[in-house]
Amino acid sequence: MNFTDFNLNPSLMEGIASMGYEKPSPIQEQAIPLLISGSDLIACAQTGTGKTAAFLLPLLHRIMLTTEHDDFIRALIIAPTRELAVQIDRQLEGFAYFTGVSSLAVYGGGSGNDFDNEKKAIKTGANVIIATPGRLLSHINLGYVDFSKLGFLVLDEADRMLDMGFMPDIQRILRSLPEKRQTMMFSATMPGEIRSMAKKILHNHKEINLAVSKPAENVLQAAYIVYDSQKIALIEALITGKDLPLVLIFSATKSGVKEIESALKKRKLNVQAIHSDLEQDQREKVLNNFRNREIQILVATDIVSRGIDVDDISLVINYNVPGDAEDYVHRVGRTARAEKTGLAITFINEKEMGKFHRIEEFIQDTVRKLPLPVEVGVSPDLNSPENRHHGEKRKFKPRNKSNFRRPPKPQV
Ligand code: ADP
Ligand code: MG
């Protein structure tokens, strides 16, 4: 597919060419025709897949259909942060360069001067306003923002707006907009809350959900809430006496990988590590040993793991919660290849609950939290004052204590 297939306004096509875009990305392929046809839309695609152009292009196209170059506010784009508002405004300026559509970013810089400049610009008028919620509300509350001709609303990064607690602000902004308009929501993830918000804001909407990656069905996922100091003992408890031919342990850092290797060696486990300090041929050798089952446990960083193609890994352990959900899916996908079942276990320390919760939202699944084996000790108490402020406590509902101690035992 090509940008020419959308029949976009020629001056918009010039802008696209000047931005160096040659082919639409998958989300653009799907979203642009729907939005040109006037549908409300909720679209979900991973970060970096080109969501901005997916809404900007149809938006600009439609603005040009409905307006002679006037100064009314035709479209409002709401974004959670200043940085994002600036980014969107830059892309818009590029696309709109030859179109005569004007835009204004409203995000505040702190000084009263900025506010007055924004105020002047809003009063003078701009076809598209890109704004952060709080700042826009301040202007709306002062009474001079005229949304009467507005026909389009975009909520970008809807999931982050939700995370950042912007929903009450958004509700207030919505009340100042005309009911009859085209509304589009873009998000990297689609947690249930986003869906229910979409139902309230959108009318007869279409939905695009692009490849929100999920671990395969045959991977059994589980997690332990565990102090860092308990993790080595936990590995030992999980592995000892079980029939687990190949175990792959991921750590976030090279130094972490080395530490785990030496700690497990001290406990007489059959382990080797692979990291970027090793020469290429040394890495190959370690990998071969692993493939041939001469070593049982391989400890690796993410980067190195991308090249590991070993089937039949029976257990994957995330020694720490991976930094992003993609990495989680990738790591977990190392087990249960070729239709076998596999087990993926993540160690979550008392500071990582929020991070893990975001991964669960991404994979749209709740990973079962298992009780620690008795010999490892007691899990961090997530209700204790020192653990309280970590992560997004409000979203994590700790099970009650009795629940926490109850079997099922880890199925390894
Ligand atoms: P998202 O909002 O999905 O995170 P962005 O819209 O910020 O992604 O796009 C990510 C990067 O890809 C930006 O630098 C953007 O300019 C570029 N990009 C988007 N679509 C295309 C395309 N069709 N061709 C070339 N570059 C693109
Ligand atoms: Mg984006």
Short mmCIF file of C-alpha atoms and ligand atoms in Angstrom, two decimals:
data_model
loop_
_atom_site.label_atom_id
_atom_site.label_comp_id
_atom_site.label_asym_id
_atom_site.label_seq_id
_atom_site.Cartn_x
_atom_site.Cartn_y
_atom_site.Cartn_z
CA MET A 1 0.00 0.00 0.00
CA ASN A 2 1.04 3.56 -0.69
CA PHE A 3 0.13 6.97 0.64
CA THR A 4 -1.35 7.74 -2.78
CA ASP A 5 -3.98 5.03 -2.19
CA PHE A 6 -5.70 7.18 0.44
CA ASN A 7 -6.63 9.95 -2.04
CA LEU A 8 -5.41 12.57 0.35
CA ASN A 9 -5.45 16.25 -0.48
CA PRO A 10 -2.52 17.00 -2.83
CA SER A 11 -1.01 19.66 -0.58
CA LEU A 12 -1.03 17.10 2.22
CA MET A 13 0.76 14.63 -0.05
CA GLU A 14 3.46 17.25 -0.54
CA GLY A 15 3.86 17.47 3.22
CA ILE A 16 4.12 13.68 3.53
CA ALA A 17 6.81 13.61 0.87
CA SER A 18 8.71 16.43 2.54
CA MET A 19 8.69 14.45 5.79
CA GLY A 20 10.36 11.57 3.98
CA TYR A 21 7.51 9.11 4.54
CA GLU A 22 7.33 6.62 1.71
CA LYS A 23 5.01 3.88 2.83
CA PRO A 24 2.29 3.89 5.46
CA SER A 25 2.93 1.76 8.54
CA PRO A 26 0.38 -0.97 9.43
CA ILE A 27 -1.53 1.20 11.88
CA GLN A 28 -1.62 3.99 9.29
CA GLU A 29 -2.89 1.59 6.62
CA GLN A 30 -5.80 0.62 8.80
CA ALA A 31 -6.61 3.83 10.63
CA ILE A 32 -6.37 6.38 7.83
CA PRO A 33 -9.22 5.06 5.62
CA LEU A 34 -11.51 4.57 8.62
CA LEU A 35 -10.87 8.06 9.89
CA ILE A 36 -11.28 9.62 6.45
CA SER A 37 -14.68 7.94 6.26
CA GLY A 38 -15.62 9.77 9.44
CA SER A 39 -15.73 6.92 11.98
CA ASP A 40 -14.95 7.29 15.61
CA LEU A 41 -12.00 5.07 16.39
CA ILE A 42 -10.04 3.51 19.17
CA ALA A 43 -6.69 2.30 17.90
CA CYS A 44 -4.14 0.37 19.80
CA ALA A 45 -0.62 -0.21 18.52
CA GLN A 46 2.77 -0.37 20.07
CA THR A 47 4.96 2.64 20.68
CA GLY A 48 6.94 3.77 17.68
CA THR A 49 4.58 2.34 15.08
CA GLY A 50 3.48 5.68 13.64
CA LYS A 51 0.27 6.45 15.47
CA THR A 52 0.80 10.20 15.19
CA ALA A 53 0.54 10.29 11.40
CA ALA A 54 -2.28 7.77 11.61
CA PHE A 55 -4.47 10.47 13.13
CA LEU A 56 -2.84 13.65 11.82
CA LEU A 57 -3.18 12.84 8.13
CA PRO A 58 -6.90 12.05 8.07
CA LEU A 59 -7.50 14.90 10.48
CA LEU A 60 -5.78 17.44 8.24
CA HIS A 61 -7.46 15.97 5.18
CA ARG A 62 -10.89 16.31 6.72
CA ILE A 63 -10.24 19.78 8.06
CA MET A 64 -9.43 20.87 4.52
CA LEU A 65 -12.68 19.36 3.27
CA THR A 66 -14.82 21.18 5.78
CA THR A 67 -13.24 24.55 6.04
CA GLU A 68 -12.20 27.48 3.96
CA HIS A 69 -9.08 28.76 5.63
CA ASP A 70 -10.65 30.36 8.65
CA ASP A 71 -9.37 30.82 12.17
CA PHE A 72 -11.82 28.64 14.05
CA ILE A 73 -10.67 25.80 16.22
CA ARG A 74 -11.59 22.72 14.19
CA ALA A 75 -9.67 20.05 16.03
CA LEU A 76 -8.32 19.40 19.48
CA ILE A 77 -5.54 16.93 20.20
CA ILE A 78 -4.96 16.09 23.85
CA ALA A 79 -1.69 14.53 24.94
CA PRO A 80 -0.47 13.64 28.44
CA THR A 81 2.87 15.49 28.47
CA ARG A 82 4.46 18.66 27.15
CA GLU A 83 7.09 16.65 25.31
CA LEU A 84 4.47 14.70 23.48
CA ALA A 85 2.45 17.80 22.65
CA VAL A 86 5.59 19.37 21.19
CA GLN A 87 6.35 16.24 19.16
CA ILE A 88 2.86 16.09 17.74
CA ASP A 89 2.97 19.78 16.89
CA ARG A 90 6.26 19.31 15.03
CA GLN A 91 4.90 16.47 12.96
CA LEU A 92 1.77 18.44 12.28
CA GLU A 93 3.73 21.46 11.10
CA GLY A 94 5.61 19.21 8.69
CA PHE A 95 2.50 17.62 7.22
CA ALA A 96 0.48 20.84 7.16
CA TYR A 97 3.24 23.00 5.70
CA PHE A 98 1.61 23.30 2.28
CA THR A 99 -1.99 23.15 3.45
CA GLY A 100 -2.70 26.46 5.12
CA VAL A 101 -4.05 24.71 8.21
CA SER A 102 -2.78 26.46 11.32
CA SER A 103 -1.91 24.90 14.65
CA LEU A 104 -1.06 25.88 18.18
CA ALA A 105 0.52 23.93 20.99
CA VAL A 106 -0.82 24.70 24.45
CA TYR A 107 1.21 23.11 27.18
CA GLY A 108 2.59 25.85 29.31
CA GLY A 109 6.13 26.55 30.27
CA GLY A 110 5.47 27.94 33.68
CA SER A 111 5.95 31.64 33.19
CA GLY A 112 2.98 33.98 33.08
CA ASN A 113 4.29 35.32 29.81
CA ASP A 114 3.80 31.96 28.15
CA PHE A 115 0.28 31.80 29.43
CA ASP A 116 -0.54 35.23 28.05
CA ASN A 117 0.96 34.32 24.69
CA GLU A 118 -1.10 31.16 24.54
CA LYS A 119 -4.15 33.14 25.50
CA LYS A 120 -3.57 35.65 22.70
CA ALA A 121 -2.99 32.87 20.19
CA ILE A 122 -6.12 31.01 21.28
CA LYS A 123 -8.17 34.17 20.91
CA THR A 124 -6.72 34.85 17.47
CA GLY A 125 -7.58 31.30 16.57
CA ALA A 126 -5.86 28.24 15.17
CA ASN A 127 -7.39 25.29 13.33
CA VAL A 128 -5.73 22.63 15.44
CA ILE A 129 -4.90 22.90 19.11
CA ILE A 130 -2.55 20.40 20.68
CA ALA A 131 -2.75 20.57 24.44
CA THR A 132 -1.99 18.98 27.74
CA PRO A 133 -5.16 18.56 29.81
CA GLY A 134 -4.42 20.77 32.82
CA ARG A 135 -3.15 23.71 30.85
CA LEU A 136 -6.04 23.60 28.43
CA LEU A 137 -8.52 23.56 31.32
CA SER A 138 -6.96 26.71 32.76
CA HIS A 139 -7.69 28.46 29.48
CA ILE A 140 -11.16 26.97 29.15
CA ASN A 141 -12.02 28.12 32.65
CA LEU A 142 -11.19 31.71 31.72
CA GLY A 143 -13.94 31.63 29.16
CA TYR A 144 -12.37 32.71 25.87
CA VAL A 145 -11.83 29.33 24.21
CA ASP A 146 -14.35 28.95 21.40
CA PHE A 147 -14.93 25.31 20.56
CA SER A 148 -18.25 25.92 18.82
CA LYS A 149 -16.86 24.95 15.40
CA LEU A 150 -14.88 21.99 16.64
CA GLY A 151 -15.40 18.79 14.68
CA PHE A 152 -12.53 16.54 15.75
CA LEU A 153 -11.08 15.32 19.01
CA VAL A 154 -7.98 13.16 19.42
CA LEU A 155 -6.86 11.59 22.69
CA ASP A 156 -3.29 10.45 22.21
CA GLU A 157 -1.63 8.01 24.61
CA ALA A 158 -4.92 7.43 26.31
CA ASP A 159 -3.42 4.76 28.56
CA ARG A 160 -0.84 7.15 29.94
CA MET A 161 -3.44 9.82 30.52
CA LEU A 162 -5.30 7.29 32.57
CA ASP A 163 -2.14 6.34 34.48
CA MET A 164 -1.39 9.97 35.18
CA GLY A 165 -4.84 10.58 36.59
CA PHE A 166 -6.02 12.94 33.86
CA MET A 167 -9.45 11.44 33.44
CA PRO A 168 -11.32 13.99 35.56
CA ASP A 169 -9.68 16.79 33.54
CA ILE A 170 -10.60 15.07 30.29
CA GLN A 171 -14.21 14.78 31.43
CA ARG A 172 -14.29 18.49 32.11
CA ILE A 173 -12.80 19.31 28.74
CA LEU A 174 -15.32 17.04 27.02
CA ARG A 175 -18.15 19.03 28.54
CA SER A 176 -16.96 22.14 26.73
CA LEU A 177 -16.91 20.45 23.31
CA PRO A 178 -19.75 20.04 20.82
CA GLU A 179 -21.43 16.63 21.06
CA LYS A 180 -21.35 16.16 17.32
CA ARG A 181 -17.77 15.50 16.42
CA GLN A 182 -15.43 12.76 15.30
CA THR A 183 -13.45 11.32 18.20
CA MET A 184 -10.36 9.16 18.01
CA MET A 185 -8.40 7.52 20.79
CA PHE A 186 -4.87 6.19 20.39
CA SER A 187 -3.12 4.06 22.92
CA ALA A 188 -0.18 1.68 23.22
CA THR A 189 -2.10 -0.69 25.46
CA MET A 190 -5.76 -1.45 25.87
CA PRO A 191 -6.48 -2.11 29.54
CA GLY A 192 -10.11 -2.62 30.49
CA GLU A 193 -10.34 0.94 31.80
CA ILE A 194 -9.49 2.30 28.37
CA ARG A 195 -12.20 0.22 26.80
CA SER A 196 -14.84 1.46 29.20
CA MET A 197 -13.69 5.04 28.75
CA ALA A 198 -13.90 4.57 24.99
CA LYS A 199 -17.47 3.38 25.30
CA LYS A 200 -18.39 6.59 27.09
CA ILE A 201 -16.61 9.00 24.77
CA LEU A 202 -16.98 7.41 21.33
CA HIS A 203 -20.09 6.89 19.20
CA ASN A 204 -20.48 3.84 17.00
CA HIS A 205 -16.78 3.51 17.01
CA LYS A 206 -14.49 1.17 15.11
CA GLU A 207 -11.63 -0.56 16.82
CA ILE A 208 -8.14 -1.46 15.65
CA ASN A 209 -6.03 -3.63 17.85
CA LEU A 210 -2.69 -4.32 16.27
CA ALA A 211 -0.61 -7.21 17.43
CA VAL A 212 -0.60 -6.53 21.11
CA SER A 213 1.91 -9.27 21.65
CA LYS A 214 1.07 -11.93 24.11
CA PRO A 215 3.00 -14.96 25.22
CA ALA A 216 1.82 -18.16 23.60
CA GLU A 217 -1.06 -19.96 25.25
CA ASN A 218 1.06 -22.94 26.17
CA VAL A 219 3.43 -20.95 28.36
CA LEU A 220 2.49 -21.23 31.98
CA GLN A 221 3.32 -17.91 33.58
CA ALA A 222 3.85 -17.40 37.27
CA ALA A 223 5.57 -14.95 39.56
CA TYR A 224 7.03 -14.73 43.05
CA ILE A 225 7.12 -11.62 45.15
CA VAL A 226 10.55 -11.88 46.64
CA TYR A 227 13.38 -9.84 48.16
CA ASP A 228 16.54 -9.63 46.06
CA SER A 229 18.40 -11.40 48.86
CA GLN A 230 16.10 -14.43 48.55
CA LYS A 231 16.38 -14.91 44.82
CA ILE A 232 19.33 -17.29 44.64
CA ALA A 233 17.80 -19.55 47.26
CA LEU A 234 14.56 -19.45 45.31
CA ILE A 235 16.28 -20.55 42.12
CA GLU A 236 17.86 -23.42 43.99
CA ALA A 237 14.53 -24.43 45.48
CA LEU A 238 12.84 -24.31 42.07
CA ILE A 239 15.45 -26.35 40.27
CA THR A 240 16.76 -28.88 42.73
CA GLY A 241 15.30 -32.32 42.37
CA LYS A 242 13.16 -31.44 39.35
CA ASP A 243 13.46 -32.77 35.86
CA LEU A 244 14.34 -29.54 34.11
CA PRO A 245 16.86 -30.18 31.38
CA LEU A 246 17.27 -26.57 30.22
CA VAL A 247 16.78 -23.50 32.36
CA LEU A 248 17.33 -19.98 31.06
CA ILE A 249 17.73 -17.14 33.54
CA PHE A 250 17.51 -13.52 32.42
CA SER A 251 19.07 -10.65 34.25
CA ALA A 252 18.86 -6.99 33.33
CA THR A 253 22.59 -6.30 33.50
CA LYS A 254 25.90 -7.89 32.66
CA SER A 255 27.08 -7.56 36.25
CA GLY A 256 23.87 -9.19 37.41
CA VAL A 257 24.47 -12.10 35.07
CA LYS A 258 27.97 -12.62 36.45
CA GLU A 259 26.79 -12.45 40.06
CA ILE A 260 24.05 -14.98 39.48
CA GLU A 261 26.47 -17.32 37.74
CA SER A 262 28.95 -17.29 40.60
CA ALA A 263 26.28 -17.57 43.29
CA LEU A 264 24.76 -20.61 41.59
CA LYS A 265 28.16 -22.16 41.04
CA LYS A 266 28.82 -21.85 44.76
CA ARG A 267 25.67 -23.86 45.27
CA LYS A 268 27.04 -26.54 42.97
CA LEU A 269 24.55 -25.97 40.20
CA ASN A 270 25.52 -26.69 36.62
CA VAL A 271 25.51 -23.15 35.28
CA GLN A 272 27.23 -20.88 32.78
CA ALA A 273 26.70 -17.28 31.79
CA ILE A 274 26.65 -15.51 28.47
CA HIS A 275 27.19 -11.78 28.19
CA SER A 276 28.86 -9.17 26.05
CA ASP A 277 32.26 -9.48 27.76
CA LEU A 278 32.74 -12.90 26.19
CA GLU A 279 34.32 -13.19 22.76
CA GLN A 280 32.09 -14.43 19.99
CA ASP A 281 33.63 -17.91 19.96
CA GLN A 282 33.32 -18.20 23.72
CA ARG A 283 29.65 -17.35 23.45
CA GLU A 284 29.16 -19.96 20.75
CA LYS A 285 30.82 -22.50 22.98
CA VAL A 286 28.59 -21.72 25.94
CA LEU A 287 25.53 -21.90 23.72
CA ASN A 288 26.59 -25.22 22.28
CA ASN A 289 27.13 -26.62 25.75
CA PHE A 290 23.63 -25.50 26.59
CA ARG A 291 22.12 -26.98 23.45
CA ASN A 292 23.91 -30.26 24.08
CA ARG A 293 22.65 -30.21 27.63
CA GLU A 294 26.11 -30.28 29.08
CA ILE A 295 25.07 -27.32 31.14
CA GLN A 296 21.63 -27.13 32.67
CA ILE A 297 21.35 -23.44 33.46
CA LEU A 298 22.23 -20.54 31.21
CA VAL A 299 22.26 -17.00 32.59
CA ALA A 300 21.95 -14.23 30.01
CA THR A 301 21.15 -10.60 29.37
CA ASP A 302 18.36 -9.61 26.96
CA ILE A 303 20.65 -8.43 24.21
CA VAL A 304 22.47 -11.71 24.06
CA SER A 305 19.30 -13.71 24.34
CA ARG A 306 17.96 -12.46 21.03
CA GLY A 307 20.35 -14.73 19.22
CA ILE A 308 19.68 -17.81 21.31
CA ASP A 309 17.65 -20.25 19.37
CA VAL A 310 17.38 -23.25 21.58
CA ASP A 311 14.24 -25.32 21.60
CA ASP A 312 12.97 -27.22 24.57
CA ILE A 313 13.85 -24.71 27.24
CA SER A 314 11.76 -26.02 30.10
CA LEU A 315 11.93 -23.06 32.43
CA VAL A 316 12.60 -19.37 31.90
CA ILE A 317 13.31 -17.27 34.96
CA ASN A 318 13.17 -13.49 34.92
CA TYR A 319 15.55 -12.62 37.73
CA ASN A 320 14.14 -9.10 37.62
CA VAL A 321 11.02 -7.64 36.08
CA PRO A 322 11.96 -6.71 32.51
CA GLY A 323 12.06 -3.01 31.70
CA ASP A 324 9.37 -3.18 29.08
CA ALA A 325 6.56 -5.49 28.18
CA GLU A 326 8.05 -6.35 24.82
CA ASP A 327 11.12 -7.77 26.54
CA TYR A 328 8.87 -9.76 28.84
CA VAL A 329 7.02 -11.32 25.95
CA HIS A 330 10.27 -12.00 24.16
CA ARG A 331 11.86 -13.67 27.19
CA VAL A 332 8.82 -15.71 28.04
CA GLY A 333 8.65 -16.81 24.42
CA ARG A 334 11.94 -18.63 24.84
CA THR A 335 10.09 -21.47 26.47
CA ALA A 336 7.25 -23.59 25.09
CA ARG A 337 8.43 -23.41 21.54
CA ALA A 338 7.21 -25.94 19.03
CA GLU A 339 3.90 -26.57 20.74
CA LYS A 340 5.38 -27.86 23.96
CA THR A 341 4.33 -26.45 27.28
CA GLY A 342 6.83 -24.39 29.18
CA LEU A 343 7.04 -22.44 32.35
CA ALA A 344 8.06 -18.81 32.77
CA ILE A 345 8.63 -17.44 36.24
CA THR A 346 9.24 -13.83 37.12
CA PHE A 347 10.81 -12.61 40.34
CA ILE A 348 9.21 -9.38 41.47
CA ASN A 349 10.84 -7.47 44.28
CA GLU A 350 8.96 -5.11 46.56
CA LYS A 351 9.72 -2.14 44.32
CA GLU A 352 8.66 -3.69 41.05
CA MET A 353 4.95 -4.31 41.51
CA GLY A 354 3.94 -1.27 39.47
CA LYS A 355 6.28 -2.23 36.67
CA PHE A 356 4.94 -5.76 36.62
CA HIS A 357 1.39 -4.53 36.67
CA ARG A 358 2.04 -2.59 33.47
CA ILE A 359 3.30 -5.76 31.84
CA GLU A 360 0.15 -7.57 32.91
CA GLU A 361 -1.91 -4.82 31.31
CA PHE A 362 0.08 -5.13 28.13
CA ILE A 363 -0.39 -8.87 27.87
CA GLN A 364 -3.98 -8.46 29.10
CA ASP A 365 -3.54 -11.17 31.65
CA THR A 366 -2.99 -11.50 35.37
CA VAL A 367 0.03 -13.63 36.15
CA ARG A 368 -0.45 -15.93 39.08
CA LYS A 369 1.62 -15.01 42.17
CA LEU A 370 2.87 -18.10 43.95
CA PRO A 371 3.76 -18.48 47.63
CA LEU A 372 7.49 -18.79 48.32
CA PRO A 373 8.75 -22.25 49.20
CA VAL A 374 9.15 -22.36 53.01
CA GLU A 375 12.92 -22.77 52.91
CA VAL A 376 13.25 -19.44 51.06
CA GLY A 377 11.47 -17.45 53.74
CA VAL A 378 8.67 -14.93 53.75
CA SER A 379 7.66 -12.66 50.86
CA PRO A 380 8.03 -8.90 51.26
CA ASP A 381 5.03 -7.45 53.04
CA LEU A 382 3.64 -5.05 50.48
CA ASN A 383 1.60 -3.28 53.12
CA SER A 384 4.56 -2.32 55.28
CA PRO A 385 5.24 1.43 55.34
CA GLU A 386 8.64 1.17 53.64
CA ASN A 387 7.20 -0.76 50.71
CA ARG A 388 4.06 1.23 50.44
CA HIS A 389 5.09 4.10 48.24
CA HIS A 390 6.71 1.94 45.61
CA GLY A 391 5.00 1.29 42.32
CA GLU A 392 1.37 1.97 41.67
CA LYS A 393 0.01 0.72 44.91
CA ARG A 394 -3.51 1.78 44.10
CA LYS A 395 -3.67 -0.77 41.32
CA PHE A 396 -2.27 -3.73 43.20
CA LYS A 397 -4.64 -5.54 45.43
CA PRO A 398 -2.60 -7.80 47.67
CA ARG A 399 -4.39 -11.00 48.42
CA ASN A 400 -5.05 -11.59 52.05
CA LYS A 401 -2.37 -13.39 54.00
CA SER A 402 -4.03 -16.77 54.16
CA ASN A 403 -4.48 -16.73 50.43
CA PHE A 404 -0.87 -15.85 49.97
CA ARG A 405 0.37 -18.84 51.90
CA ARG A 406 -1.88 -21.37 50.29
CA PRO A 407 -0.77 -23.92 47.67
CA PRO A 408 -0.81 -24.53 44.64
CA LYS A 409 2.84 -25.34 44.66
CA PRO A 410 4.92 -24.19 41.74
CA GLN A 411 4.37 -26.65 38.96
CA VAL A 412 7.96 -27.46 38.19
P1 ADP B 1 3.87 6.18 18.04
O1 ADP B 1 2.99 7.37 18.28
O2 ADP B 1 3.11 5.01 17.53
O3 ADP B 1 4.71 5.84 19.22
P2 ADP B 1 5.20 7.95 16.19
O4 ADP B 1 4.01 8.45 15.48
O5 ADP B 1 5.82 8.86 17.20
O6 ADP B 1 4.89 6.55 16.87
O7 ADP B 1 6.25 7.50 15.09
C1 ADP B 1 7.51 7.01 15.43
C2 ADP B 1 8.54 7.47 14.42
O8 ADP B 1 8.31 6.87 13.15
C3 ADP B 1 8.53 8.96 14.19
O9 ADP B 1 9.85 9.42 14.09
C4 ADP B 1 7.80 9.12 12.86
O10 ADP B 1 8.22 10.28 12.19
C5 ADP B 1 8.22 7.86 12.13
N1 ADP B 1 7.21 7.40 11.16
C6 ADP B 1 5.90 7.18 11.39
N2 ADP B 1 5.28 6.73 10.29
C7 ADP B 1 6.20 6.66 9.33
C8 ADP B 1 6.18 6.27 7.93
N3 ADP B 1 5.05 5.86 7.35
N4 ADP B 1 7.34 6.35 7.23
C9 ADP B 1 8.46 6.76 7.84
N5 ADP B 1 8.57 7.14 9.13
C10 ADP B 1 7.46 7.09 9.88
MG MG B 2 2.52 8.42 19.92
#
